Amino acid sequence: MDLALLTAPDLGRYRQNVLNRTALEALTRRPLPFLASAWPWRGAAYLAASAVPGVAAGLTVAAAAGGTLVNPALGVVAGLAALALAAVLVAPFERLRLRLVDAAPVPRPPDRRRREAGLAVMTLLALWWIDLVMLSFTIGGPLVLALSPVLQPALAPIVGVLSTVAGVLLLPVAAYTITAWAGARGAMARAILAPAQSELSEVLRSRARLVDAFELERRRIERDLHDGAQQRLVALSMSLGIAGLDLPPDSEAARLVRQAHGEAKQALAELRELIRGVHSQVLTDRGLAAAVQDVAGRSAVPVDVAVDLPGRLPAPVEVTAYYVVSEALANLAKHSGATRGSVTGRVERGTLVVEVRDDGAGGADPGRGTGLTGLADRLAVVEGKLSLSSPPGGPTRLRAEIPC
């Protein structure tokens, strides 16, 4: 979204809905916009909702007490059964009410049932009454002060006025206190329901799925070009060649046919280059070492290749490494001003290490749009690392490490 195209009201709504997605983030706003927002009310509603698990906790205690009147052992069993049932009912409620103070989606890790149950038990045993006590004292204190002339008519007028003023002045403080506690409580709930590691894992899995889908689409495009457009161009080139044999060599028609034949062969050569760029058939058939040798042989700058591998590597590793080498050699030819480059590859302690060097001018900067950021992102999908050494004046060394 281009924020420059938003009007002032739209920008305000964008900041409120996107930039402040949690109660804790809302606390960073200026006082008047914060107090005028819905966040203090949402925090109060979040804490007041603890009355629901409070009722469940009361029913659990009642079940345990009723069983104890008959038999102590029965009381323990009844209490534990009631607690388990209450936890099952409270667990989805905890996830649902979290939206009041945390608008960001909460991932669902594989062990989410256990995490939801743990949060529900914590809420039933302790958190519900802490929420209600916090809410009661935070709101009740300023209200009692503000209404002290009504609640205690015998107070001296000056004391009543001062109490009312103090109560009114404390209400904004109460709004901050309620929002801060509700935000912290929501952050704790999020940490229990979906730890940061699980969110990171979900992001990595999502990125990996996108990359896999992209590779499948690349292969489909390569197959369609190879079996469709390329075959038609081959047939056209052959037809033009045969047609030229039946024409007088010096005629205008023969000249036009020869020209069309040359254009068809040029288009066929460019299509083959495009197919190699979309997906390397050499990589699929013969592996990474041969594919690197192939792409280096087509480089405009002479490139020495020394790739020594024990055999075929996992497909994601080979595809990622080939992508890194192809992009690095493209950058070498376009931006480095180098006269020679080299590519080395080896497996060290279960990690594929690929290095691309050149004798160019150096000064490579990821911020200048040379594709280095894209390479780092692509490596991150397979838990790889990218390092770059490119001082002004050169040489440039790019190193990629990919776990096998």
Short mmCIF file of C-alpha atoms in Angstrom, two decimals:
data_model
loop_
_atom_site.label_atom_id
_atom_site.label_comp_id
_atom_site.label_asym_id
_atom_site.label_seq_id
_atom_site.Cartn_x
_atom_site.Cartn_y
_atom_site.Cartn_z
CA MET A 1 0.00 0.00 0.00
CA ASP A 2 1.27 3.48 -0.93
CA LEU A 3 0.69 5.61 2.17
CA ALA A 4 1.24 8.77 0.12
CA LEU A 5 -2.04 8.13 -1.69
CA LEU A 6 -4.12 7.95 1.50
CA THR A 7 -6.19 10.87 2.75
CA ALA A 8 -5.74 12.03 6.35
CA PRO A 9 -8.77 10.09 7.70
CA ASP A 10 -7.73 6.98 5.76
CA LEU A 11 -4.17 7.28 7.08
CA GLY A 12 -5.50 7.57 10.62
CA ARG A 13 -7.59 4.43 10.22
CA TYR A 14 -4.63 2.62 8.63
CA ARG A 15 -2.39 3.49 11.57
CA GLN A 16 -5.05 2.46 14.06
CA ASN A 17 -5.94 -0.85 12.40
CA VAL A 18 -2.55 -1.96 11.09
CA LEU A 19 0.20 -0.22 13.03
CA ASN A 20 -1.56 -0.76 16.41
CA ARG A 21 -2.70 -4.36 16.32
CA THR A 22 -2.23 -5.06 20.03
CA ALA A 23 -3.06 -3.23 23.23
CA LEU A 24 0.64 -2.87 24.08
CA GLU A 25 1.33 -1.29 20.68
CA ALA A 26 -1.59 1.11 21.22
CA LEU A 27 0.10 2.42 24.37
CA THR A 28 2.78 4.01 22.20
CA ARG A 29 0.27 6.44 20.66
CA ARG A 30 -0.07 10.02 21.82
CA PRO A 31 -2.27 10.44 24.92
CA LEU A 32 -5.32 12.06 23.34
CA PRO A 33 -5.59 9.67 20.35
CA PHE A 34 -5.06 6.74 22.70
CA LEU A 35 -7.72 7.85 25.20
CA ALA A 36 -10.13 8.53 22.35
CA SER A 37 -9.56 5.09 20.83
CA ALA A 38 -11.37 1.87 21.65
CA TRP A 39 -8.31 0.23 23.20
CA PRO A 40 -9.04 1.13 26.87
CA TRP A 41 -12.58 -0.19 26.45
CA ARG A 42 -11.34 -3.32 24.73
CA GLY A 43 -8.85 -3.89 27.55
CA ALA A 44 -11.60 -3.46 30.14
CA ALA A 45 -13.85 -5.88 28.23
CA TYR A 46 -10.99 -8.40 28.04
CA LEU A 47 -10.45 -8.29 31.80
CA ALA A 48 -14.18 -8.28 32.59
CA ALA A 49 -14.55 -11.42 30.47
CA SER A 50 -12.61 -13.23 33.19
CA ALA A 51 -15.95 -13.50 34.98
CA VAL A 52 -16.72 -16.43 32.65
CA PRO A 53 -13.80 -18.63 33.81
CA GLY A 54 -14.52 -17.30 37.31
CA VAL A 55 -17.98 -18.89 37.17
CA ALA A 56 -16.41 -22.10 35.84
CA ALA A 57 -13.91 -22.06 38.72
CA GLY A 58 -16.77 -21.58 41.19
CA LEU A 59 -18.63 -24.55 39.77
CA THR A 60 -15.44 -26.61 40.02
CA VAL A 61 -15.05 -25.74 43.69
CA ALA A 62 -18.72 -26.49 44.29
CA ALA A 63 -18.37 -29.91 42.66
CA ALA A 64 -15.31 -30.70 44.78
CA ALA A 65 -17.04 -29.51 47.97
CA GLY A 66 -20.17 -31.51 47.20
CA GLY A 67 -18.14 -34.66 46.66
CA THR A 68 -16.18 -34.06 49.85
CA LEU A 69 -19.40 -34.03 51.88
CA VAL A 70 -19.99 -37.59 50.76
CA ASN A 71 -16.40 -38.84 50.70
CA PRO A 72 -13.02 -37.04 50.61
CA ALA A 73 -11.77 -39.24 47.79
CA LEU A 74 -14.95 -38.58 45.87
CA GLY A 75 -14.40 -34.85 46.39
CA VAL A 76 -10.93 -35.03 44.85
CA VAL A 77 -12.21 -37.04 41.88
CA ALA A 78 -15.19 -34.73 41.39
CA GLY A 79 -12.97 -31.66 41.62
CA LEU A 80 -10.46 -32.94 39.09
CA ALA A 81 -13.22 -34.02 36.71
CA ALA A 82 -14.93 -30.65 37.02
CA LEU A 83 -11.59 -28.87 36.45
CA ALA A 84 -10.91 -30.92 33.33
CA LEU A 85 -14.39 -30.20 31.96
CA ALA A 86 -14.10 -26.51 32.76
CA ALA A 87 -10.68 -26.35 31.05
CA VAL A 88 -12.11 -27.93 27.91
CA LEU A 89 -14.89 -25.33 27.84
CA VAL A 90 -12.69 -22.35 28.76
CA ALA A 91 -9.86 -23.16 26.30
CA PRO A 92 -11.61 -21.94 23.11
CA PHE A 93 -13.00 -18.97 25.05
CA GLU A 94 -9.45 -17.88 25.92
CA ARG A 95 -8.40 -17.99 22.26
CA LEU A 96 -11.57 -16.14 21.22
CA ARG A 97 -11.34 -13.27 23.71
CA LEU A 98 -7.66 -12.71 22.90
CA ARG A 99 -8.86 -10.85 19.80
CA LEU A 100 -9.97 -7.99 22.06
CA VAL A 101 -6.36 -7.06 22.86
CA ASP A 102 -4.43 -8.75 20.04
CA ALA A 103 -5.81 -8.42 16.52
CA ALA A 104 -2.93 -10.39 14.94
CA PRO A 105 -3.87 -13.94 13.91
CA VAL A 106 -2.72 -16.59 16.39
CA PRO A 107 -1.09 -19.64 14.70
CA ARG A 108 -2.32 -23.10 15.58
CA PRO A 109 0.74 -25.24 16.38
CA PRO A 110 0.40 -29.03 16.31
CA ASP A 111 0.20 -29.17 20.13
CA ARG A 112 -2.38 -26.37 20.37
CA ARG A 113 -4.87 -28.51 22.36
CA ARG A 114 -2.34 -29.03 25.13
CA ARG A 115 -1.40 -25.34 25.12
CA GLU A 116 -5.02 -24.19 25.20
CA ALA A 117 -5.73 -26.55 28.08
CA GLY A 118 -2.69 -25.28 30.00
CA LEU A 119 -3.79 -21.66 29.59
CA ALA A 120 -7.33 -22.57 30.63
CA VAL A 121 -6.12 -24.29 33.82
CA MET A 122 -3.92 -21.28 34.68
CA THR A 123 -6.91 -18.99 34.14
CA LEU A 124 -9.23 -21.14 36.26
CA LEU A 125 -6.77 -21.41 39.16
CA ALA A 126 -5.43 -17.87 39.37
CA LEU A 127 -5.62 -15.50 36.44
CA TRP A 128 -9.38 -14.87 36.45
CA TRP A 129 -9.48 -13.34 39.91
CA ILE A 130 -6.28 -11.35 39.31
CA ASP A 131 -7.93 -9.82 36.21
CA LEU A 132 -11.10 -8.94 38.11
CA VAL A 133 -9.24 -7.53 41.11
CA MET A 134 -7.06 -5.42 38.83
CA LEU A 135 -10.10 -4.13 36.95
CA SER A 136 -12.07 -3.44 40.14
CA PHE A 137 -9.33 -1.49 41.91
CA THR A 138 -8.22 0.39 38.80
CA ILE A 139 -11.73 1.60 37.98
CA GLY A 140 -13.22 1.51 41.45
CA GLY A 141 -10.60 3.78 43.04
CA PRO A 142 -11.11 6.79 40.74
CA LEU A 143 -14.88 6.30 40.76
CA VAL A 144 -15.06 6.23 44.55
CA LEU A 145 -13.00 9.43 44.71
CA ALA A 146 -15.07 11.12 42.02
CA LEU A 147 -18.36 10.19 43.73
CA SER A 148 -17.17 10.75 47.30
CA PRO A 149 -19.46 13.82 47.83
CA VAL A 150 -22.43 11.60 46.96
CA LEU A 151 -21.25 8.53 48.86
CA GLN A 152 -20.21 10.53 51.96
CA PRO A 153 -22.40 13.63 52.30
CA ALA A 154 -20.76 14.49 55.63
CA LEU A 155 -17.45 15.36 53.92
CA ALA A 156 -16.35 18.95 54.02
CA PRO A 157 -17.09 20.72 50.70
CA ILE A 158 -13.43 21.41 49.96
CA VAL A 159 -12.52 17.75 50.59
CA GLY A 160 -15.36 16.59 48.37
CA VAL A 161 -14.26 18.89 45.53
CA LEU A 162 -10.64 17.80 45.80
CA SER A 163 -11.69 14.12 45.84
CA THR A 164 -13.84 14.58 42.76
CA VAL A 165 -11.05 16.35 40.89
CA ALA A 166 -8.57 13.66 41.91
CA GLY A 167 -10.94 10.92 40.76
CA VAL A 168 -11.50 12.56 37.39
CA LEU A 169 -7.76 13.07 36.89
CA LEU A 170 -7.07 9.42 37.77
CA LEU A 171 -9.49 8.07 35.14
CA PRO A 172 -6.96 8.53 32.25
CA VAL A 173 -4.36 6.83 34.44
CA ALA A 174 -6.84 3.99 34.91
CA ALA A 175 -7.23 3.71 31.15
CA TYR A 176 -3.46 3.28 30.74
CA THR A 177 -3.27 0.80 33.63
CA ILE A 178 -6.12 -1.33 32.32
CA THR A 179 -4.73 -1.37 28.77
CA ALA A 180 -1.21 -2.17 29.98
CA TRP A 181 -2.36 -5.10 32.13
CA ALA A 182 -4.72 -6.40 29.46
CA GLY A 183 -1.95 -6.12 26.85
CA ALA A 184 0.54 -7.94 29.07
CA ARG A 185 -2.07 -10.58 29.87
CA GLY A 186 -2.78 -11.01 26.16
CA ALA A 187 0.93 -11.22 25.34
CA MET A 188 1.29 -13.98 27.94
CA ALA A 189 -1.69 -15.82 26.48
CA ARG A 190 -0.21 -15.56 22.97
CA ALA A 191 3.17 -16.82 24.23
CA ILE A 192 1.43 -19.88 25.69
CA LEU A 193 -0.87 -20.54 22.72
CA ALA A 194 1.72 -19.97 20.01
CA PRO A 195 5.36 -19.40 21.04
CA ALA A 196 7.50 -17.24 18.78
CA GLN A 197 9.33 -20.35 17.58
CA SER A 198 6.09 -21.90 16.34
CA GLU A 199 5.18 -18.68 14.52
CA LEU A 200 8.64 -18.62 12.92
CA SER A 201 8.29 -22.27 11.94
CA GLU A 202 4.93 -21.56 10.34
CA VAL A 203 6.40 -18.65 8.39
CA LEU A 204 9.27 -20.83 7.19
CA ARG A 205 6.87 -23.62 6.21
CA SER A 206 4.74 -21.10 4.32
CA ARG A 207 7.77 -19.74 2.48
CA ALA A 208 8.91 -23.26 1.65
CA ARG A 209 5.47 -24.07 0.23
CA LEU A 210 5.60 -20.93 -1.91
CA VAL A 211 9.05 -21.84 -3.21
CA ASP A 212 7.93 -25.40 -4.00
CA ALA A 213 4.88 -24.09 -5.85
CA PHE A 214 7.10 -21.66 -7.74
CA GLU A 215 9.46 -24.46 -8.78
CA LEU A 216 6.56 -26.63 -9.94
CA GLU A 217 5.24 -23.73 -12.01
CA ARG A 218 8.69 -23.12 -13.49
CA ARG A 219 8.92 -26.77 -14.52
CA ARG A 220 5.42 -26.66 -16.04
CA ILE A 221 6.33 -23.57 -18.07
CA GLU A 222 9.59 -25.21 -19.20
CA ARG A 223 7.73 -28.35 -20.27
CA ASP A 224 5.10 -26.37 -22.18
CA LEU A 225 7.75 -24.31 -23.97
CA HIS A 226 9.83 -27.38 -24.76
CA ASP A 227 6.97 -29.54 -26.02
CA GLY A 228 4.91 -26.76 -27.61
CA ALA A 229 6.51 -23.54 -28.85
CA GLN A 230 9.95 -25.06 -29.43
CA GLN A 231 8.61 -27.92 -31.55
CA ARG A 232 6.56 -25.50 -33.66
CA LEU A 233 9.61 -23.32 -34.27
CA VAL A 234 11.65 -26.38 -35.25
CA ALA A 235 8.95 -27.41 -37.72
CA LEU A 236 8.74 -23.85 -39.09
CA SER A 237 12.51 -23.65 -39.54
CA MET A 238 12.58 -26.98 -41.38
CA SER A 239 9.68 -25.94 -43.63
CA LEU A 240 11.40 -22.66 -44.52
CA GLY A 241 14.66 -24.50 -45.26
CA ILE A 242 12.90 -26.95 -47.56
CA ALA A 243 10.98 -24.13 -49.26
CA GLY A 244 14.23 -22.30 -49.98
CA LEU A 245 15.58 -25.30 -51.88
CA ASP A 246 12.75 -25.11 -54.41
CA LEU A 247 13.25 -21.42 -55.23
CA PRO A 248 15.77 -19.85 -57.65
CA PRO A 249 18.75 -18.80 -55.51
CA ASP A 250 18.83 -15.23 -56.82
CA SER A 251 15.10 -14.52 -56.63
CA GLU A 252 13.46 -12.07 -54.22
CA ALA A 253 11.31 -14.87 -52.81
CA ALA A 254 14.40 -16.96 -52.01
CA ARG A 255 15.95 -13.98 -50.24
CA LEU A 256 12.83 -13.46 -48.12
CA VAL A 257 12.64 -17.16 -47.29
CA ARG A 258 16.31 -17.21 -46.26
CA GLN A 259 15.70 -14.15 -44.09
CA ALA A 260 12.66 -15.77 -42.47
CA HIS A 261 14.67 -18.98 -41.99
CA GLY A 262 17.40 -17.05 -40.20
CA GLU A 263 14.85 -15.26 -38.00
CA ALA A 264 13.22 -18.57 -37.12
CA LYS A 265 16.58 -20.10 -36.13
CA GLN A 266 17.39 -17.02 -34.03
CA ALA A 267 14.01 -17.22 -32.31
CA LEU A 268 14.60 -20.92 -31.67
CA ALA A 269 18.00 -20.20 -30.12
CA GLU A 270 16.53 -17.48 -27.89
CA LEU A 271 13.68 -19.79 -26.85
CA ARG A 272 16.18 -22.47 -25.89
CA GLU A 273 18.06 -19.93 -23.77
CA LEU A 274 14.78 -18.96 -22.15
CA ILE A 275 13.97 -22.59 -21.40
CA ARG A 276 17.38 -23.05 -19.78
CA GLY A 277 16.71 -19.98 -17.63
CA VAL A 278 13.29 -21.20 -16.57
CA HIS A 279 14.54 -24.63 -15.55
CA SER A 280 17.79 -26.42 -16.18
CA GLN A 281 17.22 -29.83 -17.69
CA VAL A 282 20.91 -30.54 -17.08
CA LEU A 283 20.30 -30.03 -13.36
CA THR A 284 17.44 -32.53 -13.39
CA ASP A 285 19.25 -35.13 -15.46
CA ARG A 286 22.91 -34.88 -14.36
CA GLY A 287 23.03 -32.96 -11.08
CA LEU A 288 24.44 -29.75 -9.69
CA ALA A 289 28.07 -30.07 -10.85
CA ALA A 290 27.10 -30.51 -14.50
CA ALA A 291 24.48 -27.74 -14.28
CA VAL A 292 27.02 -25.29 -12.86
CA GLN A 293 29.47 -26.22 -15.61
CA ASP A 294 26.72 -25.61 -18.15
CA VAL A 295 25.71 -22.16 -16.85
CA ALA A 296 29.36 -21.13 -16.47
CA GLY A 297 30.06 -22.18 -20.06
CA ARG A 298 27.33 -19.79 -21.26
CA SER A 299 28.64 -16.84 -19.22
CA ALA A 300 29.92 -13.78 -21.08
CA VAL A 301 32.88 -13.71 -18.65
CA PRO A 302 35.25 -16.72 -18.52
CA VAL A 303 34.49 -18.74 -15.37
CA ASP A 304 36.56 -21.52 -13.84
CA VAL A 305 34.50 -24.28 -12.21
CA ALA A 306 35.66 -26.63 -9.46
CA VAL A 307 32.62 -28.38 -7.99
CA ASP A 308 33.46 -31.62 -6.19
CA LEU A 309 30.42 -33.39 -4.77
CA PRO A 310 30.03 -36.93 -3.40
CA GLY A 311 26.93 -37.55 -5.54
CA ARG A 312 23.43 -36.22 -6.05
CA LEU A 313 22.17 -33.93 -3.28
CA PRO A 314 18.54 -33.43 -2.20
CA ALA A 315 16.52 -31.66 -4.87
CA PRO A 316 15.80 -28.47 -2.82
CA VAL A 317 19.52 -28.13 -2.12
CA GLU A 318 20.50 -28.53 -5.76
CA VAL A 319 17.80 -26.15 -7.02
CA THR A 320 18.71 -23.47 -4.47
CA ALA A 321 22.44 -23.77 -5.13
CA TYR A 322 21.89 -23.59 -8.90
CA TYR A 323 19.71 -20.51 -8.44
CA VAL A 324 22.43 -18.83 -6.35
CA VAL A 325 25.16 -19.61 -8.88
CA SER A 326 23.02 -18.46 -11.85
CA GLU A 327 22.13 -15.15 -10.19
CA ALA A 328 25.69 -14.59 -8.99
CA LEU A 329 27.13 -15.19 -12.47
CA ALA A 330 24.49 -12.90 -13.98
CA ASN A 331 25.51 -10.16 -11.53
CA LEU A 332 29.16 -10.85 -12.30
CA ALA A 333 28.59 -10.30 -16.02
CA LYS A 334 26.35 -7.23 -15.64
CA HIS A 335 27.76 -5.24 -12.74
CA SER A 336 31.25 -6.32 -11.68
CA GLY A 337 33.40 -5.37 -14.68
CA ALA A 338 35.37 -8.56 -14.04
CA THR A 339 37.60 -10.27 -16.59
CA ARG A 340 37.43 -13.68 -14.95
CA GLY A 341 35.43 -15.52 -12.30
CA SER A 342 35.37 -18.85 -10.52
CA VAL A 343 32.83 -21.15 -8.89
CA THR A 344 33.75 -23.73 -6.27
CA GLY A 345 31.50 -26.18 -4.49
CA ARG A 346 32.00 -28.86 -1.86
CA VAL A 347 30.25 -30.56 1.03
CA GLU A 348 31.70 -29.86 4.48
CA ARG A 349 30.23 -31.69 7.50
CA GLY A 350 26.83 -32.09 5.90
CA THR A 351 26.68 -28.56 4.49
CA LEU A 352 27.03 -27.61 0.83
CA VAL A 353 29.39 -24.64 0.50
CA VAL A 354 29.32 -22.75 -2.80
CA GLU A 355 31.61 -19.78 -3.50
CA VAL A 356 31.53 -17.44 -6.48
CA ARG A 357 34.53 -15.13 -6.93
CA ASP A 358 35.49 -12.50 -9.49
CA ASP A 359 38.31 -10.00 -10.08
CA GLY A 360 35.96 -7.08 -10.69
CA ALA A 361 35.65 -3.62 -9.17
CA GLY A 362 33.92 -4.81 -6.00
CA GLY A 363 31.59 -2.59 -3.98
CA ALA A 364 28.58 -4.91 -4.30
CA ASP A 365 25.74 -3.59 -2.14
CA PRO A 366 22.48 -5.49 -1.41
CA GLY A 367 20.67 -2.16 -1.19
CA ARG A 368 21.35 -1.30 -4.85
CA GLY A 369 19.01 -3.90 -6.26
CA THR A 370 21.58 -6.43 -7.48
CA GLY A 371 19.46 -9.37 -6.32
CA LEU A 372 21.54 -10.17 -3.23
CA THR A 373 18.57 -9.70 -0.91
CA GLY A 374 16.58 -12.15 -3.01
CA LEU A 375 19.41 -14.66 -2.78
CA ALA A 376 19.48 -14.34 1.02
CA ASP A 377 15.71 -14.83 1.18
CA ARG A 378 15.88 -17.87 -1.07
CA LEU A 379 18.61 -19.41 1.10
CA ALA A 380 16.65 -18.69 4.29
CA VAL A 381 13.86 -20.98 3.06
CA VAL A 382 16.23 -23.97 3.23
CA GLU A 383 17.92 -22.64 6.41
CA GLY A 384 20.96 -21.56 4.42
CA LYS A 385 23.25 -18.57 4.94
CA LEU A 386 24.71 -16.00 2.57
CA SER A 387 27.90 -14.04 3.17
CA LEU A 388 29.47 -11.42 0.92
CA SER A 389 32.89 -9.81 0.79
CA SER A 390 33.15 -7.04 -1.81
CA PRO A 391 35.47 -4.19 -0.83
CA PRO A 392 35.83 -1.25 -3.25
CA GLY A 393 38.37 -2.25 -5.86
CA GLY A 394 37.56 -5.94 -5.44
CA PRO A 395 37.77 -8.81 -5.45
CA THR A 396 34.21 -9.99 -4.70
CA ARG A 397 33.51 -13.27 -2.93
CA LEU A 398 29.98 -14.61 -2.43
CA ARG A 399 29.59 -17.65 -0.17
CA ALA A 400 26.43 -19.70 0.28
CA GLU A 401 26.04 -22.44 2.89
CA ILE A 402 23.11 -24.86 2.53
CA PRO A 403 22.47 -27.72 4.99
CA CYS A 404 22.05 -31.02 3.19
#
